[in-house]
Each structure stands twice: as C-alpha cells, then as structure tokens.
Short mmCIF file of C-alpha atoms in Angstrom, two decimals:
data_model
loop_
_atom_site.label_atom_id
_atom_site.label_comp_id
_atom_site.label_asym_id
_atom_site.label_seq_id
_atom_site.Cartn_x
_atom_site.Cartn_y
_atom_site.Cartn_z
CA UNK A 1 17.02 -0.81 19.26
CA UNK A 2 14.21 0.18 22.13
CA UNK A 3 10.86 -1.41 21.30
CA UNK A 4 9.67 -3.35 18.72
CA UNK A 5 5.45 -2.87 17.04
CA UNK A 6 3.35 -5.39 17.36
CA UNK A 7 3.05 -6.98 13.69
CA UNK A 8 -0.98 -5.68 12.93
CA UNK A 9 -2.31 -9.58 11.45
CA UNK A 10 -5.29 -9.67 8.79
CA UNK A 11 -8.46 -8.82 8.81
CA UNK A 12 -11.27 -9.89 5.98
CA UNK A 13 -10.50 -10.38 3.29
CA UNK A 14 -13.02 -9.87 -0.68
CA UNK A 15 -14.94 -12.51 -1.79
CA UNK A 16 -15.36 -10.39 -5.70
CA UNK A 17 -14.56 -13.19 -8.29
CA UNK A 18 -11.15 -11.79 -10.02
CA UNK A 19 -10.29 -13.61 -12.77
CA UNK A 20 -7.13 -12.62 -14.34
CA UNK A 21 -3.23 -10.65 -13.20
CA UNK A 22 -2.53 -8.10 -11.29
CA UNK A 23 -3.44 -5.49 -13.22
CA UNK A 24 -7.10 -3.84 -12.38
CA UNK A 25 -9.53 -0.98 -15.29
CA UNK A 26 -8.19 1.57 -13.21
CA UNK A 27 -5.40 2.58 -11.47
CA UNK A 28 -4.61 1.45 -8.24
CA UNK A 29 -2.14 3.55 -6.66
CA UNK A 30 -0.91 4.31 -2.97
CA UNK A 31 -1.39 7.44 -2.74
CA UNK A 32 -2.75 9.58 -0.94
CA UNK A 33 -2.17 7.76 2.02
CA UNK A 34 1.80 6.24 2.41
CA UNK A 35 1.43 2.60 3.02
CA UNK A 36 2.41 0.65 -0.11
CA UNK A 37 0.40 -2.59 -1.27
CA UNK A 38 0.96 -5.94 -2.30
CA UNK A 39 -0.23 -6.09 -5.62
CA UNK A 40 2.21 -5.49 -8.21
CA UNK A 41 0.60 -2.87 -10.93
CA UNK A 42 0.90 -4.76 -13.86
CA UNK A 43 3.13 -6.63 -16.30
CA UNK A 44 5.32 -3.51 -18.23
CA UNK A 45 2.56 -1.13 -16.81
CA UNK A 46 4.87 2.24 -15.25
CA UNK A 47 3.17 4.39 -12.50
CA UNK A 48 3.94 7.65 -12.07
CA UNK A 49 2.69 8.93 -8.28
CA UNK A 50 3.32 12.41 -7.54
CA UNK A 51 2.13 15.27 -4.64
CA UNK A 52 3.28 18.90 -3.12
CA UNK A 53 2.61 19.43 0.76
CA UNK A 54 2.92 21.81 3.00
CA UNK A 55 5.14 20.93 6.34
CA UNK A 56 4.76 22.31 9.49
CA UNK A 57 6.86 21.47 12.47
CA UNK A 58 7.35 23.23 16.12
CA UNK A 59 9.38 22.64 19.17
CA UNK A 60 7.97 22.66 22.76
CA UNK A 61 11.09 21.86 23.70
CA UNK A 62 13.77 23.27 21.73
CA UNK A 63 11.79 26.23 20.87
CA UNK A 64 11.95 26.48 17.41
CA UNK A 65 9.74 26.52 14.24
CA UNK A 66 9.84 25.34 10.65
CA UNK A 67 7.05 25.35 7.60
CA UNK A 68 7.43 24.85 4.42
CA UNK A 69 6.87 22.59 1.94
CA UNK A 70 7.65 18.81 0.54
CA UNK A 71 7.64 16.54 -2.48
CA UNK A 72 7.26 13.37 -3.54
CA UNK A 73 7.70 11.35 -6.39
CA UNK A 74 7.12 7.64 -6.80
CA UNK A 75 8.11 5.64 -9.89
CA UNK A 76 6.54 2.48 -10.20
CA UNK A 77 7.45 -0.01 -12.68
CA UNK A 78 6.25 -4.35 -13.55
CA UNK A 79 8.40 -6.35 -14.41
CA UNK A 80 10.14 -9.89 -15.91
CA UNK A 81 7.45 -11.31 -14.21
CA UNK A 82 3.49 -10.24 -12.74
CA UNK A 83 3.98 -10.49 -9.34
CA UNK A 84 7.67 -7.79 -9.43
CA UNK A 85 7.49 -5.01 -9.19
CA UNK A 86 10.50 -2.52 -9.18
CA UNK A 87 9.65 1.19 -7.35
CA UNK A 88 11.90 4.26 -6.52
CA UNK A 89 11.41 6.84 -4.23
CA UNK A 90 12.32 10.20 -3.58
CA UNK A 91 11.66 13.18 -0.82
CA UNK A 92 12.84 16.74 -1.25
CA UNK A 93 12.09 19.12 1.60
CA UNK A 94 12.39 23.31 1.36
CA UNK A 95 11.37 24.84 4.87
CA UNK A 96 12.89 28.36 6.56
CA UNK A 97 14.15 27.26 10.07
CA UNK A 98 13.55 29.92 13.11
CA UNK A 99 14.46 29.69 16.89
CA UNK A 100 15.52 32.07 19.66
CA UNK A 101 19.64 31.78 17.64
CA UNK A 102 19.65 30.47 14.60
CA UNK A 103 17.37 31.76 11.47
CA UNK A 104 17.98 29.72 8.14
CA UNK A 105 16.48 27.83 5.23
CA UNK A 106 16.58 24.33 5.02
CA UNK A 107 16.90 21.66 1.60
CA UNK A 108 18.02 18.86 1.27
CA UNK A 109 17.35 15.40 -0.87
CA UNK A 110 14.80 13.96 2.10
CA UNK A 111 14.78 10.20 0.96
CA UNK A 112 16.21 8.25 -2.02
CA UNK A 113 14.63 5.06 -1.90
CA UNK A 114 15.76 2.34 -4.49
CA UNK A 115 13.85 -1.85 -4.04
CA UNK A 116 11.55 -4.51 -5.52
CA UNK A 117 8.20 -5.71 -3.99
CA UNK A 118 6.97 -9.61 -5.18
CA UNK A 119 3.37 -11.22 -4.60
CA UNK A 120 4.16 -14.25 -2.14
CA UNK A 121 0.41 -15.05 -1.92
CA UNK A 122 -2.74 -14.53 -3.48
CA UNK A 123 -5.82 -15.85 -1.95
CA UNK A 124 -7.73 -14.90 -5.27
CA UNK A 125 -5.83 -16.67 -7.24
CA UNK A 126 -7.17 -20.40 -8.62
CA UNK A 127 -10.89 -19.32 -6.62
CA UNK A 128 -14.20 -18.36 -7.67
CA UNK A 129 -17.14 -17.62 -5.61
CA UNK A 130 -20.06 -19.25 -6.91
CA UNK A 131 -23.19 -17.81 -5.95
CA UNK A 132 -26.40 -19.36 -4.76
CA UNK A 133 -29.17 -18.62 -6.91
CA UNK A 134 -31.53 -20.05 -3.47
CA UNK A 135 -29.98 -18.13 -1.03
CA UNK A 136 -29.40 -14.42 0.18
CA UNK A 137 -28.76 -14.89 2.50
CA UNK A 138 -25.52 -18.17 1.56
CA UNK A 139 -24.65 -14.83 -0.40
CA UNK A 140 -24.13 -12.48 2.59
CA UNK A 141 -23.13 -14.77 5.46
CA UNK A 142 -19.60 -14.28 6.49
CA UNK A 143 -16.70 -16.73 4.81
CA UNK A 144 -13.74 -17.33 8.09
CA UNK A 145 -11.68 -17.63 4.33
CA UNK A 146 -12.54 -13.77 4.18
CA UNK A 147 -9.15 -13.88 7.33
CA UNK A 148 -6.50 -14.48 4.24
CA UNK A 149 -5.22 -11.08 3.24
CA UNK A 150 -2.89 -10.72 -0.07
CA UNK A 151 1.18 -11.40 1.25
CA UNK A 152 4.08 -9.17 -0.82
CA UNK A 153 7.73 -9.08 0.97
CA UNK A 154 10.11 -5.83 0.26
CA UNK A 155 13.84 -4.94 0.05
CA UNK A 156 15.11 -1.76 -0.38
CA UNK A 157 18.54 0.50 -0.49
CA UNK A 158 18.45 4.18 0.96
CA UNK A 159 21.34 6.33 -0.39
CA UNK A 160 22.27 9.47 1.59
CA UNK A 161 24.77 10.97 -0.39
CA UNK A 162 23.92 14.79 1.26
CA UNK A 163 24.02 16.23 4.20
CA UNK A 164 21.02 15.52 5.59
CA UNK A 165 19.35 18.17 7.89
CA UNK A 166 15.82 17.36 9.08
CA UNK A 167 16.70 13.96 10.80
CA UNK A 168 16.60 14.09 14.36
CA UNK A 169 19.87 12.74 15.84
CA UNK A 170 22.70 15.61 16.81
CA UNK A 171 24.74 16.32 14.77
CA UNK A 172 27.77 14.17 15.40
CA UNK A 173 26.08 11.23 14.79
CA UNK A 174 26.70 11.25 10.65
CA UNK A 175 23.74 8.73 8.56
CA UNK A 176 24.99 6.18 6.40
CA UNK A 177 25.59 6.86 2.50
CA UNK A 178 23.83 3.61 2.05
CA UNK A 179 21.77 1.70 4.61
CA UNK A 180 19.23 -1.49 3.70
CA UNK A 181 14.68 -1.59 4.37
CA UNK A 182 13.10 -4.98 4.03
CA UNK A 183 9.22 -5.45 4.87
CA UNK A 184 5.88 -7.63 5.04
CA UNK A 185 2.44 -6.94 4.05
CA UNK A 186 -0.49 -7.35 4.43
CA UNK A 187 -3.95 -6.25 1.82
CA UNK A 188 -7.34 -7.24 2.68
CA UNK A 189 -10.57 -6.22 1.50
CA UNK A 190 -13.45 -5.52 3.38
CA UNK A 191 -16.31 -6.86 0.73
CA UNK A 192 -15.95 -4.17 -2.11
CA UNK A 193 -15.82 -1.16 -1.00
CA UNK A 194 -12.88 -1.89 2.51
CA UNK A 195 -9.46 -2.11 1.96
CA UNK A 196 -7.22 -2.32 4.48
CA UNK A 197 -3.11 -2.29 3.70
CA UNK A 198 0.35 -3.52 6.44
CA UNK A 199 2.49 -2.63 6.51
CA UNK A 200 5.25 -3.61 9.34
CA UNK A 201 9.05 -2.28 7.85
CA UNK A 202 12.70 -2.75 9.45
CA UNK A 203 14.72 0.07 7.68
CA UNK A 204 17.90 1.57 7.66
CA UNK A 205 18.94 -1.73 9.32
CA UNK A 206 22.50 -2.14 10.67
CA UNK A 207 23.16 2.10 11.20
CA UNK A 208 22.27 4.34 14.10
CA UNK A 209 19.11 5.85 12.51
CA UNK A 210 17.39 1.65 12.55
CA UNK A 211 13.77 1.71 13.85
CA UNK A 212 11.34 -0.53 13.57
CA UNK A 213 7.24 1.15 11.37
CA UNK A 214 4.38 0.47 10.52
CA UNK A 215 1.78 1.85 8.48
CA UNK A 216 -1.67 0.61 8.90
CA UNK A 217 -4.15 2.17 5.59
CA UNK A 218 -8.25 1.54 5.86
CA UNK A 219 -9.44 3.19 2.35
CA UNK A 220 -13.30 2.93 1.21
CA UNK A 221 -14.83 4.42 -2.32
CA UNK A 222 -17.69 5.64 -2.19
CA UNK A 223 -18.77 5.26 -6.06
CA UNK A 224 -16.78 4.94 -8.85
CA UNK A 225 -15.17 8.40 -8.53
CA UNK A 226 -14.67 8.69 -5.49
CA UNK A 227 -12.44 7.27 -2.32
CA UNK A 228 -11.58 8.12 1.06
CA UNK A 229 -8.88 6.92 3.60
CA UNK A 230 -7.08 6.81 7.62
CA UNK A 231 -3.89 5.90 8.13
CA UNK A 232 -1.55 5.47 10.79
CA UNK A 233 1.46 5.38 10.66
CA UNK A 234 4.69 5.01 13.73
CA UNK A 235 8.36 5.06 14.06
CA UNK A 236 10.40 3.13 16.61
CA UNK A 237 13.74 3.95 16.58
CA UNK A 238 16.57 5.00 19.25
CA UNK A 239 16.86 9.16 18.01
CA UNK A 240 12.94 9.14 16.91
CA UNK A 241 9.52 7.90 17.54
CA UNK A 242 6.33 8.62 16.54
CA UNK A 243 2.77 8.05 15.60
CA UNK A 244 1.32 9.84 12.76
CA UNK A 245 -2.99 9.76 11.57
CA UNK A 246 -3.67 11.37 8.31
CA UNK A 247 -6.88 11.57 5.87
CA UNK A 248 -7.69 12.39 2.83
CA UNK A 249 -9.97 10.91 -0.90
CA UNK A 250 -8.31 11.02 -4.07
CA UNK A 251 -10.53 10.99 -7.90
CA UNK A 252 -10.41 8.96 -10.42
CA UNK A 253 -10.20 11.76 -13.21
CA UNK A 254 -10.14 8.67 -15.79
CA UNK A 255 -8.88 5.35 -15.60
CA UNK A 256 -5.30 6.03 -16.42
CA UNK A 257 -5.19 9.08 -13.58
CA UNK A 258 -5.49 9.95 -10.15
CA UNK A 259 -5.79 12.60 -8.63
CA UNK A 260 -5.83 13.86 -4.32
CA UNK A 261 -5.52 15.62 -1.82
CA UNK A 262 -4.12 14.82 2.48
CA UNK A 263 -3.68 16.55 5.47
CA UNK A 264 -1.17 14.24 8.35
CA UNK A 265 -0.68 15.38 12.68
CA UNK A 266 1.40 12.94 14.57
CA UNK A 267 0.34 12.87 18.12
CA UNK A 268 3.89 14.85 19.60
CA UNK A 269 5.15 18.15 20.17
CA UNK A 270 8.85 17.07 20.75
CA UNK A 271 7.92 19.06 17.56
CA UNK A 272 4.30 19.02 16.32
CA UNK A 273 4.24 18.34 12.89
CA UNK A 274 1.71 18.87 10.55
CA UNK A 275 1.12 18.17 7.21
CA UNK A 276 -1.11 19.21 4.26
CA UNK A 277 -0.53 18.33 -0.05
CA UNK A 278 -2.47 17.10 -3.02
CA UNK A 279 -1.71 14.56 -4.97
CA UNK A 280 -1.52 13.20 -8.66
CA UNK A 281 -1.64 9.63 -9.73
CA UNK A 282 -0.80 8.76 -13.57
CA UNK A 283 -0.76 5.17 -15.65
CA UNK A 284 1.12 4.40 -19.44
CA UNK A 285 -0.08 0.86 -19.46
CA UNK A 286 0.05 0.70 -24.33
CA UNK A 287 3.04 -2.28 -23.54
CA UNK A 288 0.25 -4.25 -21.22
CA UNK A 289 -1.05 -7.34 -22.14
CA UNK A 290 -3.95 -9.01 -20.44
CA UNK A 291 -2.33 -12.03 -18.75
CA UNK A 292 -5.12 -14.70 -17.42
CA UNK A 293 -4.01 -16.70 -14.67
CA UNK A 294 -4.84 -20.60 -14.99
CA UNK A 295 -7.40 -22.03 -12.56
CA UNK A 296 -7.21 -24.88 -10.84
CA UNK A 297 -8.65 -28.21 -12.21
CA UNK A 298 -8.27 -29.71 -9.58
CA UNK A 299 -7.16 -33.56 -8.87
CA UNK A 300 -8.47 -36.57 -11.19
CA UNK A 301 -10.69 -37.85 -8.04
CA UNK A 302 -11.97 -33.98 -7.54
CA UNK A 303 -13.09 -34.59 -10.85
CA UNK A 304 -14.56 -38.18 -11.00
CA UNK A 305 -16.49 -36.92 -7.68
CA UNK A 306 -17.64 -34.39 -10.30
CA UNK A 307 -19.62 -36.34 -12.70
CA UNK A 308 -21.30 -38.17 -10.25
CA UNK A 309 -22.59 -35.28 -9.35
CA UNK A 310 -23.62 -34.36 -11.71
CA UNK A 311 -24.74 -37.49 -12.84
CA UNK A 312 -26.77 -37.82 -10.06
CA UNK A 313 -28.55 -34.11 -10.45
CA UNK A 314 -29.47 -35.50 -14.16
CA UNK A 315 -31.29 -38.33 -12.47
CA UNK A 316 -32.65 -36.20 -10.53
CA UNK A 317 -34.21 -33.78 -12.76
CA UNK A 318 -35.70 -36.60 -15.50
CA UNK A 319 -37.63 -38.02 -12.28
CA UNK A 320 -39.13 -34.63 -12.06
CA UNK A 321 -39.65 -34.57 -15.28
CA UNK A 322 -42.62 -38.18 -15.79
#
C-alpha cells in the first residue's frame, strides 16, 4: 500500500436526551450519502435503501468515454441485539464505453458485499442532560462531553463471481472471488440539527485491489421534513486513488419512507467522474418492540450524597418560608 489515510477524528456529540434504544420515530437512512452510520435500525427492524444514478466517465489519458446508469440496493436488518445490524449491499452498472478502437456496452454486478455492524459505544446511554432552569447561558455553553462520538465496528466480505469490467487494474490482474472488509465508524452530533459521520475502512484485504478508504458526511436538518448533506470520499489503493465530493438533499415522506437526490464529482481527470441520481428508503417496523435503556443509578456513595443534598435543600427551603 503506497499511502495510508489520516485518521479523521471526531467532533461534537449531541446534548439532546435519548432515553430509549437505537430505534428512532422517523426512518434513519444512510442515503443519500455513501457513509454508514454508527447506530443500527433497531432490533427486528427491516430496512431497504435504493438508488438509481446517471454515471459519466471521461478519461483524458486513455481517451475514452462511458455513459450509463448505476443501480444501488442495500438491505439493513436489526437482529438479535439492539446494537447489531446485518447489511447486504448490491451495486449494478450498465454503460456504453467508447474509444478510438472500441465501442461496446458494459454491464456487471459491480459490488456484492455482506457484512455486520455492531455499536460498541453509545455516549447517550445512561446519560441525561438536565436543563438549568435558572441560566440560559449554562444551557447553551459549549460542553466538552460533546466531543465524545458514538463508535461502531463493521466486518464484511466482498463477493465477485463474474468478470468486473469497471475496475482500473490491468486486464491480466484478476479480482479475487472473496475478499474481506473492515471499518471503524464514528457518529457525532452538533446539537439537534448537524450530524457528522466518519468511516475509515480497509477494503479487499489481502488482494491486489486492497485500499484504505474514508468517507466524511456532514448532514444538516432544516426542519422536520427536509435535510441536506455534503460528503467527501477518498480511495487510496495501488490501482486506483481518488477523491470524490457529493451533495444532495432528502425529504421525509412519512415516518417510514424517505426520498432523496444527489450529485457527485471527483477531483481527477484520469478518469473524470460525474454522477447524479435519486433514491428511496423504506423500513418495516411491525415487529419492533420498544426497548428502554436502563439508567445507571450510581454507587451507594452517590445515592448517599444525593440524599444528603436533598435534605440540605429542604432545610434551606423551610428556613426561607419561616
């Protein structure tokens, strides 16, 4: 591996109160960005995320052009534990490839990836932010606790049982049938409207196509229905290294359905890439049963000190009334 991605760390975490598990009242989709969030969809929740994109590719050095479409379909299923999620990702591309010597159609299942994600740390668990009823400034000042992210780990396997014409390696380099992928995920919240998701991955481990990849996705909620995002994705491998930027918006159709649109462009011209598309996310929640996270009531000493404080407060109150 010629280069390694810098480890992107970790900005602000939300101070909003969350007293239940990872299931949310409204659907929480990874779309329209390409990053994977730290939290799962919730135990027994089934969710699909799909998209259709126009793809344009123009290589200045090799002097070829390719135009077509790419379809994406992801399945997310919360199983066994509230923190665990099983994930299947599929990506199919069909385009027309044209150069001075070749004019052909290309089509293949570009990505088939099965994996699982587990939330290892949730900063919201056993934590409740109590407002200060006497100070607006105290409620809105910066809190160092906001630097703590939610953290998840992911492990998966790439499957490739047909010829893939969309990789950038020489024709004599064969892509392996099976290759693993691991990823570290961090999710940070800026108050109640901003969310930053960071993915750092080692993909196709042990193969000629191995790469260190990262994705940074910053999402902003405008109101209860609309949100927008900007994203930077990077690939660092022996045969392909690039940086891509995307932006788009999502609309919450109802609590279980979301539609989205996005565009993307890379920074290279070998090849130059442009994508634009729409997407749809849907979840099935009929089997979900609400799971309340038990709060830590503290040690015996904590309880003793709390009781002592309550008694002293009562004495001061009685003294004032007299």
